[in-house]
Amino acid sequence: MRGVTATDLKAKGVAAVEAGLLEDEEVIISVRGRNTYVVMDLHKYTKFREYELEIALLEARADIEAGRYFDSSVNDHMQQISEEL
C-alpha cells in the first residue's frame, strides 16, 4: 500500500492521494511518522461498508439460531435499561 506523508498532502493536496490511488487501491497517510489514515476511492469504500453490513447480518442470524437474544417489547427493554443504570 502506497503511503503519503501529511507534509506531502499539505504541499500537493489531493493530487498526492490521486497519484497513490493510481498505483494501489488504498493510500496510507502518515502523520509525524505514524500511519494514521487510509484513503480509498468511494466505490471501494461503498463495497467495504456493504461487506461490514453483511457480516453484521450473518452474526445476527447466528445469534438468533443459537438463541442468544431476548424477546421483549421496547417499553420492557427501556425499563430494563433504566433499572441497570
mmCIF file of N, CA, C and O in Angstrom:
data_model
loop_
_atom_site.group_PDB
_atom_site.id
_atom_site.type_symbol
_atom_site.label_atom_id
_atom_site.label_comp_id
_atom_site.label_asym_id
_atom_site.label_seq_id
_atom_site.Cartn_x
_atom_site.Cartn_y
_atom_site.Cartn_z
ATOM 1 N N MET A 1 0.846 -1.167 0.000
ATOM 2 C CA MET A 1 0.000 0.000 0.000
ATOM 3 C C MET A 1 0.899 1.239 0.000
ATOM 4 O O MET A 1 1.804 1.356 0.791
ATOM 5 N N ARG A 2 0.603 2.127 -0.869
ATOM 6 C CA ARG A 2 1.407 3.351 -1.007
ATOM 7 C C ARG A 2 1.120 4.304 0.152
ATOM 8 O O ARG A 2 0.007 4.413 0.631
ATOM 9 N N GLY A 3 2.140 5.024 0.556
ATOM 10 C CA GLY A 3 1.990 5.971 1.643
ATOM 11 C C GLY A 3 2.215 7.400 1.190
ATOM 12 O O GLY A 3 2.954 7.661 0.241
ATOM 13 N N VAL A 4 1.553 8.313 1.871
ATOM 14 C CA VAL A 4 1.705 9.742 1.639
ATOM 15 C C VAL A 4 1.892 10.375 3.010
ATOM 16 O O VAL A 4 1.165 10.050 3.950
ATOM 17 N N THR A 5 2.855 11.256 3.132
ATOM 18 C CA THR A 5 3.038 11.939 4.408
ATOM 19 C C THR A 5 2.090 13.130 4.492
ATOM 20 O O THR A 5 1.618 13.638 3.473
ATOM 21 N N ALA A 6 1.839 13.569 5.708
ATOM 22 C CA ALA A 6 0.993 14.739 5.903
ATOM 23 C C ALA A 6 1.613 15.959 5.227
ATOM 24 O O ALA A 6 0.907 16.802 4.667
ATOM 25 N N THR A 7 2.938 16.026 5.223
ATOM 26 C CA THR A 7 3.636 17.137 4.567
ATOM 27 C C THR A 7 3.378 17.119 3.060
ATOM 28 O O THR A 7 3.109 18.161 2.454
ATOM 29 N N ASP A 8 3.460 15.920 2.449
ATOM 30 C CA ASP A 8 3.150 15.800 1.016
ATOM 31 C C ASP A 8 1.713 16.212 0.739
ATOM 32 O O ASP A 8 1.420 16.884 -0.252
ATOM 33 N N LEU A 9 0.815 15.807 1.612
ATOM 34 C CA LEU A 9 -0.594 16.135 1.434
ATOM 35 C C LEU A 9 -0.821 17.644 1.523
ATOM 36 O O LEU A 9 -1.569 18.210 0.728
ATOM 37 N N LYS A 10 -0.127 18.297 2.449
ATOM 38 C CA LYS A 10 -0.253 19.755 2.562
ATOM 39 C C LYS A 10 0.293 20.451 1.321
ATOM 40 O O LYS A 10 -0.289 21.412 0.825
ATOM 41 N N ALA A 11 1.415 19.942 0.811
ATOM 42 C CA ALA A 11 2.070 20.592 -0.325
ATOM 43 C C ALA A 11 1.367 20.305 -1.647
ATOM 44 O O ALA A 11 1.187 21.203 -2.472
ATOM 45 N N LYS A 12 0.962 19.059 -1.848
ATOM 46 C CA LYS A 12 0.415 18.641 -3.147
ATOM 47 C C LYS A 12 -1.097 18.504 -3.161
ATOM 48 O O LYS A 12 -1.706 18.368 -4.221
ATOM 49 N N GLY A 13 -1.701 18.494 -1.987
ATOM 50 C CA GLY A 13 -3.152 18.376 -1.902
ATOM 51 C C GLY A 13 -3.658 17.018 -2.367
ATOM 52 O O GLY A 13 -2.973 15.998 -2.244
ATOM 53 N N VAL A 14 -4.839 17.027 -2.928
ATOM 54 C CA VAL A 14 -5.497 15.800 -3.366
ATOM 55 C C VAL A 14 -4.684 15.088 -4.448
ATOM 56 O O VAL A 14 -4.750 13.871 -4.579
ATOM 57 N N ALA A 15 -3.878 15.829 -5.179
ATOM 58 C CA ALA A 15 -3.062 15.216 -6.235
ATOM 59 C C ALA A 15 -2.149 14.129 -5.664
ATOM 60 O O ALA A 15 -1.905 13.110 -6.320
ATOM 61 N N ALA A 16 -1.662 14.308 -4.443
ATOM 62 C CA ALA A 16 -0.809 13.293 -3.814
ATOM 63 C C ALA A 16 -1.590 12.007 -3.584
ATOM 64 O O ALA A 16 -1.087 10.905 -3.817
ATOM 65 N N VAL A 17 -2.838 12.146 -3.152
ATOM 66 C CA VAL A 17 -3.682 10.971 -2.925
ATOM 67 C C VAL A 17 -4.052 10.322 -4.255
ATOM 68 O O VAL A 17 -3.991 9.103 -4.405
ATOM 69 N N GLU A 18 -4.437 11.133 -5.220
ATOM 70 C CA GLU A 18 -4.815 10.599 -6.530
ATOM 71 C C GLU A 18 -3.672 9.827 -7.161
ATOM 72 O O GLU A 18 -3.883 8.761 -7.750
ATOM 73 N N ALA A 19 -2.438 10.333 -7.033
ATOM 74 C CA ALA A 19 -1.274 9.630 -7.585
ATOM 75 C C ALA A 19 -1.108 8.273 -6.913
ATOM 76 O O ALA A 19 -0.823 7.269 -7.569
ATOM 77 N N GLY A 20 -1.316 8.241 -5.614
ATOM 78 C CA GLY A 20 -1.217 6.974 -4.887
ATOM 79 C C GLY A 20 -2.294 5.989 -5.288
ATOM 80 O O GLY A 20 -2.037 4.784 -5.416
ATOM 81 N N LEU A 21 -3.501 6.488 -5.527
ATOM 82 C CA LEU A 21 -4.605 5.608 -5.910
ATOM 83 C C LEU A 21 -4.450 5.059 -7.322
ATOM 84 O O LEU A 21 -5.073 4.055 -7.663
ATOM 85 N N LEU A 22 -3.637 5.690 -8.132
ATOM 86 C CA LEU A 22 -3.351 5.140 -9.458
ATOM 87 C C LEU A 22 -2.503 3.881 -9.351
ATOM 88 O O LEU A 22 -2.576 3.004 -10.205
ATOM 89 N N GLU A 23 -1.719 3.777 -8.279
ATOM 90 C CA GLU A 23 -0.829 2.642 -8.081
ATOM 91 C C GLU A 23 -1.415 1.560 -7.189
ATOM 92 O O GLU A 23 -1.026 0.403 -7.275
ATOM 93 N N ASP A 24 -2.323 1.923 -6.297
ATOM 94 C CA ASP A 24 -2.865 0.968 -5.338
ATOM 95 C C ASP A 24 -4.312 1.328 -5.023
ATOM 96 O O ASP A 24 -4.765 2.419 -5.345
ATOM 97 N N GLU A 25 -5.027 0.417 -4.344
ATOM 98 C CA GLU A 25 -6.436 0.658 -4.033
ATOM 99 C C GLU A 25 -6.624 1.543 -2.811
ATOM 100 O O GLU A 25 -7.686 2.124 -2.625
ATOM 101 N N GLU A 26 -5.608 1.598 -1.957
ATOM 102 C CA GLU A 26 -5.665 2.448 -0.774
ATOM 103 C C GLU A 26 -4.362 3.225 -0.650
ATOM 104 O O GLU A 26 -3.332 2.792 -1.126
ATOM 105 N N VAL A 27 -4.444 4.348 0.035
ATOM 106 C CA VAL A 27 -3.263 5.165 0.323
ATOM 107 C C VAL A 27 -3.251 5.407 1.827
ATOM 108 O O VAL A 27 -4.267 5.806 2.407
ATOM 109 N N ILE A 28 -2.104 5.150 2.448
ATOM 110 C CA ILE A 28 -1.949 5.418 3.873
ATOM 111 C C ILE A 28 -1.366 6.814 4.035
ATOM 112 O O ILE A 28 -0.385 7.159 3.375
ATOM 113 N N ILE A 29 -1.952 7.595 4.918
ATOM 114 C CA ILE A 29 -1.420 8.920 5.225
ATOM 115 C C ILE A 29 -0.753 8.829 6.587
ATOM 116 O O ILE A 29 -1.376 8.428 7.572
ATOM 117 N N SER A 30 0.522 9.188 6.614
ATOM 118 C CA SER A 30 1.257 9.159 7.881
ATOM 119 C C SER A 30 1.418 10.575 8.417
ATOM 120 O O SER A 30 1.643 11.521 7.670
ATOM 121 N N VAL A 31 1.245 10.679 9.714
ATOM 122 C CA VAL A 31 1.386 11.954 10.409
ATOM 123 C C VAL A 31 2.484 11.779 11.453
ATOM 124 O O VAL A 31 2.396 10.889 12.302
ATOM 125 N N ARG A 32 3.516 12.595 11.346
ATOM 126 C CA ARG A 32 4.670 12.521 12.254
ATOM 127 C C ARG A 32 5.254 11.112 12.308
ATOM 128 O O ARG A 32 5.578 10.596 13.372
ATOM 129 N N GLY A 33 5.340 10.488 11.146
ATOM 130 C CA GLY A 33 5.952 9.162 11.052
ATOM 131 C C GLY A 33 5.062 7.996 11.439
ATOM 132 O O GLY A 33 5.490 6.848 11.387
ATOM 133 N N ARG A 34 3.817 8.260 11.806
ATOM 134 C CA ARG A 34 2.904 7.174 12.198
ATOM 135 C C ARG A 34 1.780 7.056 11.184
ATOM 136 O O ARG A 34 1.143 8.053 10.834
ATOM 137 N N ASN A 35 1.538 5.841 10.711
ATOM 138 C CA ASN A 35 0.409 5.606 9.806
ATOM 139 C C ASN A 35 -0.874 5.914 10.564
ATOM 140 O O ASN A 35 -1.148 5.316 11.598
ATOM 141 N N THR A 36 -1.649 6.858 10.043
ATOM 142 C CA THR A 36 -2.796 7.369 10.790
ATOM 143 C C THR A 36 -4.120 7.210 10.054
ATOM 144 O O THR A 36 -5.138 6.925 10.671
ATOM 145 N N TYR A 37 -4.115 7.404 8.734
ATOM 146 C CA TYR A 37 -5.356 7.373 7.965
ATOM 147 C C TYR A 37 -5.197 6.488 6.740
ATOM 148 O O TYR A 37 -4.093 6.296 6.247
ATOM 149 N N VAL A 38 -6.323 5.998 6.246
ATOM 150 C CA VAL A 38 -6.358 5.266 4.991
ATOM 151 C C VAL A 38 -7.375 5.945 4.088
ATOM 152 O O VAL A 38 -8.489 6.243 4.524
ATOM 153 N N VAL A 39 -6.991 6.194 2.848
ATOM 154 C CA VAL A 39 -7.887 6.806 1.874
ATOM 155 C C VAL A 39 -8.113 5.803 0.754
ATOM 156 O O VAL A 39 -7.174 5.138 0.305
ATOM 157 N N MET A 40 -9.365 5.689 0.330
ATOM 158 C CA MET A 40 -9.698 4.809 -0.796
ATOM 159 C C MET A 40 -10.766 5.493 -1.629
ATOM 160 O O MET A 40 -11.413 6.426 -1.162
ATOM 161 N N ASP A 41 -10.947 5.016 -2.852
ATOM 162 C CA ASP A 41 -11.980 5.653 -3.669
ATOM 163 C C ASP A 41 -13.360 5.274 -3.141
ATOM 164 O O ASP A 41 -13.523 4.300 -2.412
ATOM 165 N N LEU A 42 -14.347 6.070 -3.493
ATOM 166 C CA LEU A 42 -15.693 5.920 -2.940
ATOM 167 C C LEU A 42 -16.319 4.574 -3.288
ATOM 168 O O LEU A 42 -16.994 3.961 -2.465
ATOM 169 N N HIS A 43 -16.080 4.078 -4.492
ATOM 170 C CA HIS A 43 -16.637 2.787 -4.894
ATOM 171 C C HIS A 43 -16.127 1.674 -3.982
ATOM 172 O O HIS A 43 -16.898 0.843 -3.504
ATOM 173 N N LYS A 44 -14.825 1.667 -3.718
ATOM 174 C CA LYS A 44 -14.261 0.637 -2.846
ATOM 175 C C LYS A 44 -14.799 0.793 -1.424
ATOM 176 O O LYS A 44 -15.118 -0.195 -0.762
ATOM 177 N N TYR A 45 -14.912 2.020 -0.944
ATOM 178 C CA TYR A 45 -15.442 2.254 0.396
ATOM 179 C C TYR A 45 -16.878 1.746 0.508
ATOM 180 O O TYR A 45 -17.249 1.115 1.501
ATOM 181 N N THR A 46 -17.682 1.995 -0.507
ATOM 182 C CA THR A 46 -19.069 1.528 -0.507
ATOM 183 C C THR A 46 -19.124 0.008 -0.423
ATOM 184 O O THR A 46 -19.920 -0.551 0.336
ATOM 185 N N LYS A 47 -18.271 -0.672 -1.184
ATOM 186 C CA LYS A 47 -18.222 -2.138 -1.130
ATOM 187 C C LYS A 47 -17.792 -2.598 0.260
ATOM 188 O O LYS A 47 -18.345 -3.554 0.810
ATOM 189 N N PHE A 48 -16.801 -1.918 0.810
ATOM 190 C CA PHE A 48 -16.319 -2.252 2.146
ATOM 191 C C PHE A 48 -17.455 -2.158 3.170
ATOM 192 O O PHE A 48 -17.635 -3.044 4.001
ATOM 193 N N ARG A 49 -18.231 -1.086 3.115
ATOM 194 C CA ARG A 49 -19.368 -0.920 4.031
ATOM 195 C C ARG A 49 -20.410 -2.017 3.822
ATOM 196 O O ARG A 49 -20.993 -2.519 4.784
ATOM 197 N N GLU A 50 -20.657 -2.398 2.559
ATOM 198 C CA GLU A 50 -21.603 -3.479 2.285
ATOM 199 C C GLU A 50 -21.124 -4.779 2.919
ATOM 200 O O GLU A 50 -21.924 -5.532 3.496
ATOM 201 N N TYR A 51 -19.826 -5.055 2.853
ATOM 202 C CA TYR A 51 -19.277 -6.266 3.471
ATOM 203 C C TYR A 51 -19.449 -6.226 4.982
ATOM 204 O O TYR A 51 -19.813 -7.229 5.606
ATOM 205 N N GLU A 52 -19.207 -5.064 5.591
ATOM 206 C CA GLU A 52 -19.391 -4.933 7.035
ATOM 207 C C GLU A 52 -20.841 -5.214 7.434
ATOM 208 O O GLU A 52 -21.102 -5.906 8.413
ATOM 209 N N LEU A 53 -21.779 -4.667 6.674
ATOM 210 C CA LEU A 53 -23.192 -4.882 6.980
ATOM 211 C C LEU A 53 -23.586 -6.337 6.772
ATOM 212 O O LEU A 53 -24.383 -6.888 7.548
ATOM 213 N N GLU A 54 -23.037 -6.970 5.753
ATOM 214 C CA GLU A 54 -23.315 -8.392 5.515
ATOM 215 C C GLU A 54 -22.799 -9.245 6.667
ATOM 216 O O GLU A 54 -23.478 -10.168 7.123
ATOM 217 N N ILE A 55 -21.623 -8.939 7.160
ATOM 218 C CA ILE A 55 -21.067 -9.676 8.305
ATOM 219 C C ILE A 55 -21.946 -9.483 9.535
ATOM 220 O O ILE A 55 -22.236 -10.436 10.267
ATOM 221 N N ALA A 56 -22.401 -8.251 9.778
ATOM 222 C CA ALA A 56 -23.283 -7.986 10.917
ATOM 223 C C ALA A 56 -24.576 -8.779 10.803
ATOM 224 O O ALA A 56 -25.075 -9.328 11.793
ATOM 225 N N LEU A 57 -25.120 -8.870 9.598
ATOM 226 C CA LEU A 57 -26.337 -9.637 9.380
ATOM 227 C C LEU A 57 -26.105 -11.125 9.650
ATOM 228 O O LEU A 57 -26.918 -11.783 10.308
ATOM 229 N N LEU A 58 -24.988 -11.654 9.175
ATOM 230 C CA LEU A 58 -24.657 -13.063 9.424
ATOM 231 C C LEU A 58 -24.487 -13.335 10.917
ATOM 232 O O LEU A 58 -24.950 -14.370 11.425
ATOM 233 N N GLU A 59 -23.843 -12.404 11.631
ATOM 234 C CA GLU A 59 -23.673 -12.572 13.072
ATOM 235 C C GLU A 59 -25.017 -12.534 13.795
ATOM 236 O O GLU A 59 -25.254 -13.316 14.724
ATOM 237 N N ALA A 60 -25.901 -11.635 13.375
ATOM 238 C CA ALA A 60 -27.224 -11.548 13.993
ATOM 239 C C ALA A 60 -28.019 -12.830 13.749
ATOM 240 O O ALA A 60 -28.671 -13.349 14.667
ATOM 241 N N ARG A 61 -27.957 -13.349 12.539
ATOM 242 C CA ARG A 61 -28.660 -14.606 12.231
ATOM 243 C C ARG A 61 -28.101 -15.757 13.063
ATOM 244 O O ARG A 61 -28.859 -16.605 13.553
ATOM 245 N N ALA A 62 -26.781 -15.803 13.238
ATOM 246 C CA ALA A 62 -26.164 -16.856 14.049
ATOM 247 C C ALA A 62 -26.610 -16.735 15.500
ATOM 248 O O ALA A 62 -26.882 -17.749 16.161
ATOM 249 N N ASP A 63 -26.697 -15.499 16.016
ATOM 250 C CA ASP A 63 -27.173 -15.292 17.384
ATOM 251 C C ASP A 63 -28.611 -15.774 17.543
ATOM 252 O O ASP A 63 -28.951 -16.418 18.539
ATOM 253 N N ILE A 64 -29.449 -15.485 16.560
ATOM 254 C CA ILE A 64 -30.847 -15.925 16.623
ATOM 255 C C ILE A 64 -30.923 -17.444 16.603
ATOM 256 O O ILE A 64 -31.631 -18.060 17.410
ATOM 257 N N GLU A 65 -30.181 -18.076 15.706
ATOM 258 C CA GLU A 65 -30.192 -19.539 15.617
ATOM 259 C C GLU A 65 -29.684 -20.185 16.897
ATOM 260 O O GLU A 65 -30.156 -21.256 17.288
ATOM 261 N N ALA A 66 -28.733 -19.536 17.578
ATOM 262 C CA ALA A 66 -28.167 -20.084 18.814
ATOM 263 C C ALA A 66 -28.970 -19.686 20.049
ATOM 264 O O ALA A 66 -28.637 -20.088 21.160
ATOM 265 N N GLY A 67 -30.032 -18.891 19.849
ATOM 266 C CA GLY A 67 -30.870 -18.480 20.970
ATOM 267 C C GLY A 67 -30.271 -17.365 21.818
ATOM 268 O O GLY A 67 -30.683 -17.160 22.952
ATOM 269 N N ARG A 68 -29.323 -16.656 21.280
ATOM 270 C CA ARG A 68 -28.680 -15.557 22.013
ATOM 271 C C ARG A 68 -29.405 -14.238 21.725
ATOM 272 O O ARG A 68 -28.860 -13.340 21.091
ATOM 273 N N TYR A 69 -30.651 -14.156 22.175
ATOM 274 C CA TYR A 69 -31.428 -12.931 22.006
ATOM 275 C C TYR A 69 -32.540 -12.910 23.041
ATOM 276 O O TYR A 69 -32.831 -13.920 23.678
ATOM 277 N N PHE A 70 -33.132 -11.741 23.222
ATOM 278 C CA PHE A 70 -34.246 -11.571 24.142
ATOM 279 C C PHE A 70 -35.454 -11.107 23.345
ATOM 280 O O PHE A 70 -35.335 -10.297 22.430
ATOM 281 N N ASP A 71 -36.602 -11.620 23.709
ATOM 282 C CA ASP A 71 -37.846 -11.247 23.051
ATOM 283 C C ASP A 71 -38.651 -10.399 24.036
ATOM 284 O O ASP A 71 -39.190 -10.924 25.007
ATOM 285 N N SER A 72 -38.658 -9.080 23.814
ATOM 286 C CA SER A 72 -39.394 -8.194 24.705
ATOM 287 C C SER A 72 -39.848 -6.962 23.927
ATOM 288 O O SER A 72 -39.360 -6.683 22.837
ATOM 289 N N SER A 73 -40.762 -6.238 24.532
ATOM 290 C CA SER A 73 -41.243 -5.009 23.905
ATOM 291 C C SER A 73 -40.219 -3.893 24.113
ATOM 292 O O SER A 73 -39.325 -3.993 24.952
ATOM 293 N N VAL A 74 -40.377 -2.818 23.370
ATOM 294 C CA VAL A 74 -39.496 -1.666 23.530
ATOM 295 C C VAL A 74 -39.619 -1.119 24.944
ATOM 296 O O VAL A 74 -38.611 -0.805 25.600
ATOM 297 N N ASN A 75 -40.829 -1.017 25.451
ATOM 298 C CA ASN A 75 -41.042 -0.494 26.809
ATOM 299 C C ASN A 75 -40.362 -1.372 27.856
ATOM 300 O O ASN A 75 -39.723 -0.859 28.784
ATOM 301 N N ASP A 76 -40.497 -2.691 27.712
ATOM 302 C CA ASP A 76 -39.841 -3.605 28.654
ATOM 303 C C ASP A 76 -38.321 -3.448 28.580
ATOM 304 O O ASP A 76 -37.633 -3.446 29.603
ATOM 305 N N HIS A 77 -37.807 -3.313 27.378
ATOM 306 C CA HIS A 77 -36.360 -3.161 27.198
ATOM 307 C C HIS A 77 -35.873 -1.850 27.822
ATOM 308 O O HIS A 77 -34.841 -1.819 28.513
ATOM 309 N N MET A 78 -36.596 -0.768 27.605
ATOM 310 C CA MET A 78 -36.225 0.516 28.173
ATOM 311 C C MET A 78 -36.278 0.472 29.697
ATOM 312 O O MET A 78 -35.425 1.043 30.393
ATOM 313 N N GLN A 79 -37.263 -0.227 30.245
ATOM 314 C CA GLN A 79 -37.380 -0.380 31.693
ATOM 315 C C GLN A 79 -36.172 -1.150 32.240
ATOM 316 O O GLN A 79 -35.575 -0.778 33.246
ATOM 317 N N GLN A 80 -35.777 -2.195 31.548
ATOM 318 C CA GLN A 80 -34.612 -2.980 31.959
ATOM 319 C C GLN A 80 -33.336 -2.134 31.944
ATOM 320 O O GLN A 80 -32.545 -2.187 32.875
ATOM 321 N N ILE A 81 -33.177 -1.331 30.911
ATOM 322 C CA ILE A 81 -32.001 -0.468 30.817
ATOM 323 C C ILE A 81 -32.008 0.542 31.965
ATOM 324 O O ILE A 81 -30.977 0.787 32.595
ATOM 325 N N SER A 82 -33.159 1.115 32.239
ATOM 326 C CA SER A 82 -33.266 2.106 33.334
ATOM 327 C C SER A 82 -32.903 1.485 34.666
ATOM 328 O O SER A 82 -32.237 2.098 35.500
ATOM 329 N N GLU A 83 -33.326 0.260 34.891
ATOM 330 C CA GLU A 83 -33.039 -0.428 36.150
ATOM 331 C C GLU A 83 -31.560 -0.752 36.271
ATOM 332 O O GLU A 83 -31.020 -0.763 37.385
ATOM 333 N N GLU A 84 -30.886 -0.995 35.153
ATOM 334 C CA GLU A 84 -29.471 -1.322 35.186
ATOM 335 C C GLU A 84 -28.598 -0.096 35.430
ATOM 336 O O GLU A 84 -27.465 -0.201 35.861
ATOM 337 N N LEU A 85 -29.137 1.080 35.149
ATOM 338 C CA LEU A 85 -28.376 2.306 35.381
ATOM 339 C C LEU A 85 -28.501 2.661 36.820
ATOM 340 O O LEU A 85 -27.867 3.041 37.594
#
